[in-house]
Short mmCIF file of C-alpha atoms in Angstrom, two decimals:
data_model
loop_
_atom_site.label_atom_id
_atom_site.label_comp_id
_atom_site.label_asym_id
_atom_site.label_seq_id
_atom_site.Cartn_x
_atom_site.Cartn_y
_atom_site.Cartn_z
CA GLY L 153 72.65 92.46 84.28
CA ALA L 154 72.69 91.88 80.24
CA ALA L 155 69.05 90.13 80.41
CA VAL L 156 67.38 93.59 82.44
CA ALA L 157 69.17 95.81 79.76
CA ALA L 158 67.65 93.26 76.49
CA ILE L 159 64.14 93.80 78.46
CA GLY L 160 64.42 97.17 78.45
CA ALA L 161 65.88 98.13 75.28
CA THR L 162 62.97 96.34 73.88
CA GLU L 163 60.58 97.96 75.53
CA ALA L 164 62.01 100.79 73.79
CA ALA L 165 61.45 99.03 70.41
CA VAL L 166 57.87 97.45 70.93
CA GLY L 167 56.80 101.35 71.62
CA VAL L 168 55.43 101.32 75.36
CA PRO L 169 52.45 103.71 75.68
CA PRO L 170 54.03 106.98 78.45
CA GLY L 171 51.42 106.42 80.33
CA ILE L 172 52.74 102.54 80.93
CA GLU L 173 55.53 101.79 83.27
CA GLY L 174 57.54 98.57 84.22
CA GLU L 175 59.26 97.63 86.96
CA PHE L 176 61.42 94.78 87.70
CA GLY L 177 61.12 91.95 90.85
CA GLY L 178 63.10 89.80 93.03
CA GLU L 179 65.76 89.12 92.13
CA ALA L 180 66.34 91.83 89.17
CA ALA L 181 64.90 94.23 91.04
CA GLU L 182 67.24 93.95 94.04
CA PHE L 183 70.09 94.23 91.20
CA GLN L 184 69.19 97.80 90.30
CA ARG L 185 69.14 98.23 94.07
CA ALA L 186 72.29 97.07 94.25
CA LEU L 187 73.40 98.32 91.00
CA THR L 188 71.89 102.26 92.52
CA GLY L 189 73.74 102.34 95.45
CA GLN L 190 77.02 101.06 94.89
CA VAL L 191 78.68 104.65 94.39
CA TRP L 192 77.12 105.71 97.47
CA LEU L 193 78.79 102.40 99.00
CA ILE L 194 82.52 102.67 98.49
CA LEU L 195 82.22 106.60 99.16
CA ALA L 196 80.52 105.46 102.97
CA ALA L 197 83.57 102.66 102.76
CA VAL L 198 86.06 106.07 102.62
CA VAL L 199 84.81 108.30 104.85
CA VAL L 200 84.49 105.51 107.89
CA ILE L 201 88.61 104.00 107.06
CA TYR L 202 90.03 108.14 107.26
CA ILE L 203 87.26 109.16 110.36
CA VAL L 204 89.24 105.90 112.10
CA LEU L 205 92.41 106.03 110.78
CA GLY L 206 92.08 109.66 111.52
CA MET L 207 91.77 108.96 115.02
CA LEU L 208 93.91 105.94 114.89
CA TYR L 209 97.36 108.78 114.00
CA GLU L 210 95.76 111.72 115.34
CA SER L 211 96.53 113.77 112.17
CA ILE L 212 93.96 114.49 109.59
CA ILE L 213 96.57 113.94 106.56
CA HIS L 214 98.78 110.50 107.16
CA PRO L 215 94.91 109.21 106.44
CA ILE L 216 95.41 110.89 103.70
CA THR L 217 98.22 109.06 102.43
CA ILE L 218 97.21 105.95 103.72
CA LEU L 219 93.62 106.19 101.84
CA SER L 220 95.82 106.83 97.96
CA THR L 221 96.75 102.67 97.96
CA LEU L 222 92.65 102.27 97.14
CA PRO L 223 92.23 103.65 93.40
CA SER L 224 95.58 101.37 92.03
CA ALA L 225 93.09 98.52 93.98
CA GLY L 226 89.79 99.67 92.42
CA ILE L 227 91.83 99.61 88.24
CA GLY L 228 93.71 96.36 89.28
CA ALA L 229 89.83 95.03 89.62
CA LEU L 230 87.93 96.37 87.35
CA LEU L 231 91.55 95.49 84.55
CA ALA L 232 90.87 92.28 86.23
CA LEU L 233 87.03 91.81 85.86
CA GLU L 234 87.59 92.97 82.13
CA LEU L 235 90.01 90.13 81.17
CA PHE L 236 88.30 87.36 82.33
CA GLY L 237 85.34 88.46 80.21
CA LEU L 238 83.15 89.35 83.74
CA ASP L 239 80.95 92.26 84.62
CA LEU L 240 80.85 94.33 87.29
CA SER L 241 78.06 92.21 89.33
CA VAL L 242 77.00 93.03 92.84
CA VAL L 243 79.93 90.44 94.13
CA GLY L 244 82.37 91.68 91.92
CA LEU L 245 81.37 94.96 94.18
CA ILE L 246 81.90 93.17 97.13
CA GLY L 247 85.35 92.37 96.07
CA ILE L 248 86.62 95.75 96.00
CA ILE L 249 84.74 96.32 99.34
CA LEU L 250 87.10 93.49 100.65
CA LEU L 251 89.65 95.31 98.89
CA MET L 252 89.89 98.18 100.49
CA GLY L 253 90.42 96.46 103.94
CA ILE L 254 93.40 94.38 102.65
CA VAL L 255 95.56 97.19 100.10
CA LYS L 256 95.24 99.92 102.59
CA LYS L 257 97.08 97.83 105.60
CA ASN L 258 100.36 97.78 103.23
CA ALA L 259 100.09 101.60 104.04
CA ILE L 260 99.25 100.84 107.27
CA MET L 261 101.80 98.83 108.16
CA MET L 262 104.88 101.29 106.05
CA ILE L 263 103.24 103.92 108.05
CA ASP L 264 103.04 103.03 111.23
CA PHE L 265 106.50 102.71 111.60
CA ALA L 266 107.65 105.76 110.18
CA LEU L 267 105.31 108.14 112.09
CA GLU L 268 107.14 105.82 115.48
CA ALA L 269 110.36 106.92 114.16
CA GLN L 270 109.87 110.04 113.57
CA ARG L 271 108.56 110.95 117.31
CA ASP L 272 112.24 109.07 118.35
CA GLY L 273 113.94 111.83 116.79
CA MET L 274 114.68 110.97 112.59
CA ALA L 275 113.56 112.26 109.47
CA PRO L 276 110.72 111.86 107.55
CA ARG L 277 112.63 111.06 104.80
CA ALA L 278 114.67 108.20 106.50
CA ALA L 279 111.66 107.17 109.00
CA ILE L 280 109.27 106.19 105.63
CA GLU L 281 113.07 104.48 104.29
CA LYS L 282 113.93 102.55 107.17
CA ALA L 283 109.97 101.18 107.14
CA ALA L 284 109.97 100.56 103.39
CA VAL L 285 112.90 97.72 104.11
CA LEU L 286 112.15 96.65 107.31
CA ARG L 287 108.21 96.45 106.72
CA PHE L 288 108.81 94.54 103.53
CA ARG L 289 108.55 91.04 104.20
CA PRO L 290 104.71 91.30 106.61
CA ILE L 291 103.68 93.21 103.85
CA MET L 292 104.56 90.88 100.73
CA MET L 293 103.08 87.58 103.02
CA THR L 294 99.93 89.07 104.10
CA THR L 295 99.48 89.74 100.68
CA MET L 296 100.33 86.09 99.49
CA ALA L 297 98.16 85.00 102.37
CA ALA L 298 94.41 86.82 100.47
CA LEU L 299 95.91 86.31 96.80
CA LEU L 300 96.11 82.89 97.44
CA GLY L 301 93.67 82.54 99.58
CA ALA L 302 91.22 84.29 96.51
CA LEU L 303 93.09 82.62 93.76
CA PRO L 304 91.18 78.70 94.27
CA LEU L 305 87.86 81.27 93.70
CA VAL L 306 88.66 82.15 90.45
CA LEU L 307 90.07 79.18 89.31
CA GLU L 308 87.01 76.07 90.42
CA GLN L 309 84.83 74.91 87.72
CA GLY L 310 82.33 73.15 90.48
CA THR L 311 78.71 74.26 90.44
CA GLY L 312 77.80 78.75 91.10
CA SER L 313 81.49 78.78 90.12
CA GLU L 314 80.23 81.47 87.78
CA LEU L 315 78.44 83.28 90.43
CA ARG L 316 81.99 83.65 93.19
CA ARG L 317 84.70 83.97 90.16
CA PRO L 318 84.41 87.45 89.67
CA LEU L 319 84.91 88.05 93.82
CA GLY L 320 87.64 86.28 93.47
CA VAL L 321 89.22 88.01 90.03
CA SER L 322 88.64 91.31 91.35
CA VAL L 323 90.71 90.12 94.58
CA VAL L 324 93.28 88.56 93.05
CA GLY L 325 93.66 91.43 90.17
CA GLY L 326 93.50 94.46 92.71
CA LEU L 327 96.32 92.74 95.02
CA LEU L 328 98.48 92.04 92.12
CA LEU L 329 98.48 95.57 90.75
CA SER L 330 98.28 97.25 93.84
CA GLN L 331 101.24 95.42 95.54
CA VAL L 332 103.13 96.39 92.63
CA ILE L 333 102.31 99.88 92.53
CA THR L 334 102.28 100.84 96.89
CA LEU L 335 105.24 100.47 97.34
CA TYR L 336 106.50 102.97 95.85
CA THR L 337 103.69 105.21 95.82
CA THR L 338 103.11 105.45 99.58
CA PRO L 339 107.17 106.28 101.08
CA VAL L 340 106.27 109.41 97.54
CA ILE L 341 103.43 110.18 99.14
CA TYR L 342 104.36 110.29 102.58
CA LEU L 343 107.22 112.46 102.18
CA ALA L 344 104.65 115.16 100.09
CA LEU L 345 102.51 115.26 102.83
CA GLU L 346 104.40 115.56 105.64
CA ALA L 347 105.97 118.44 103.90
CA VAL L 348 103.10 119.98 103.21
CA ARG L 349 102.35 119.93 107.00
CA ALA L 350 105.86 121.50 107.74
CA ARG L 351 105.31 124.58 105.61
CA VAL L 352 101.30 124.33 107.31
CA LEU L 353 103.86 124.60 110.50
CA ALA L 354 105.60 127.21 109.11
CA TRP L 355 103.47 129.15 108.44
CA ARG L 356 101.51 128.97 111.56
CA GLY L 357 104.82 130.17 113.18
CA ALA L 358 105.72 133.08 111.18
CA ALA L 359 101.93 134.28 111.62
CA PRO L 360 101.93 134.62 115.14
CA ALA L 361 105.95 136.43 114.92
CA ALA L 362 104.45 138.86 112.48
CA ALA L 363 101.83 139.76 114.43
CA GLU L 364 103.44 140.86 116.78
#
């Protein structure tokens, strides 16, 4: 990435005539194509996750609750890369996409339990509180397993370690920040969306009555 930027700056300083165009080949070309598709790749992943979760829970609102865990993971990954002085390379992007699958399982564990409890007659607040307590240990176990699995990528010093380190750093940083935040934000967002759903259902019930 630094080499590509340096070449571009040199090309501008030399004053290449407008009729002459240069382009990169090999790994540099692949790097540029990967950077161009990053945003679309992440958006496509989010859309696919939303559709799958919507079909799984037969709901259009609670996939949003689960997807709300993703921003904290992305921010944590970017902060960790900045802290270690690493660029957001293609490998770092792979780590962020990997995080999208790891982090949302925290919310899935809680939301799945809370929805089942609500179907059994429990109030939303009591259901999500019970889910947060009972699912805390499996959430911590799975998070620690993923974090410790990525830690060797951060600490290794062997040949080629500089290529794999952004992957480990992004995963570890994203997990640390999202783990602290989502344990608190997920129940709050769940209750907020449940309140919205209750208002919509009440409005739908009031509309036919008003029409009659």
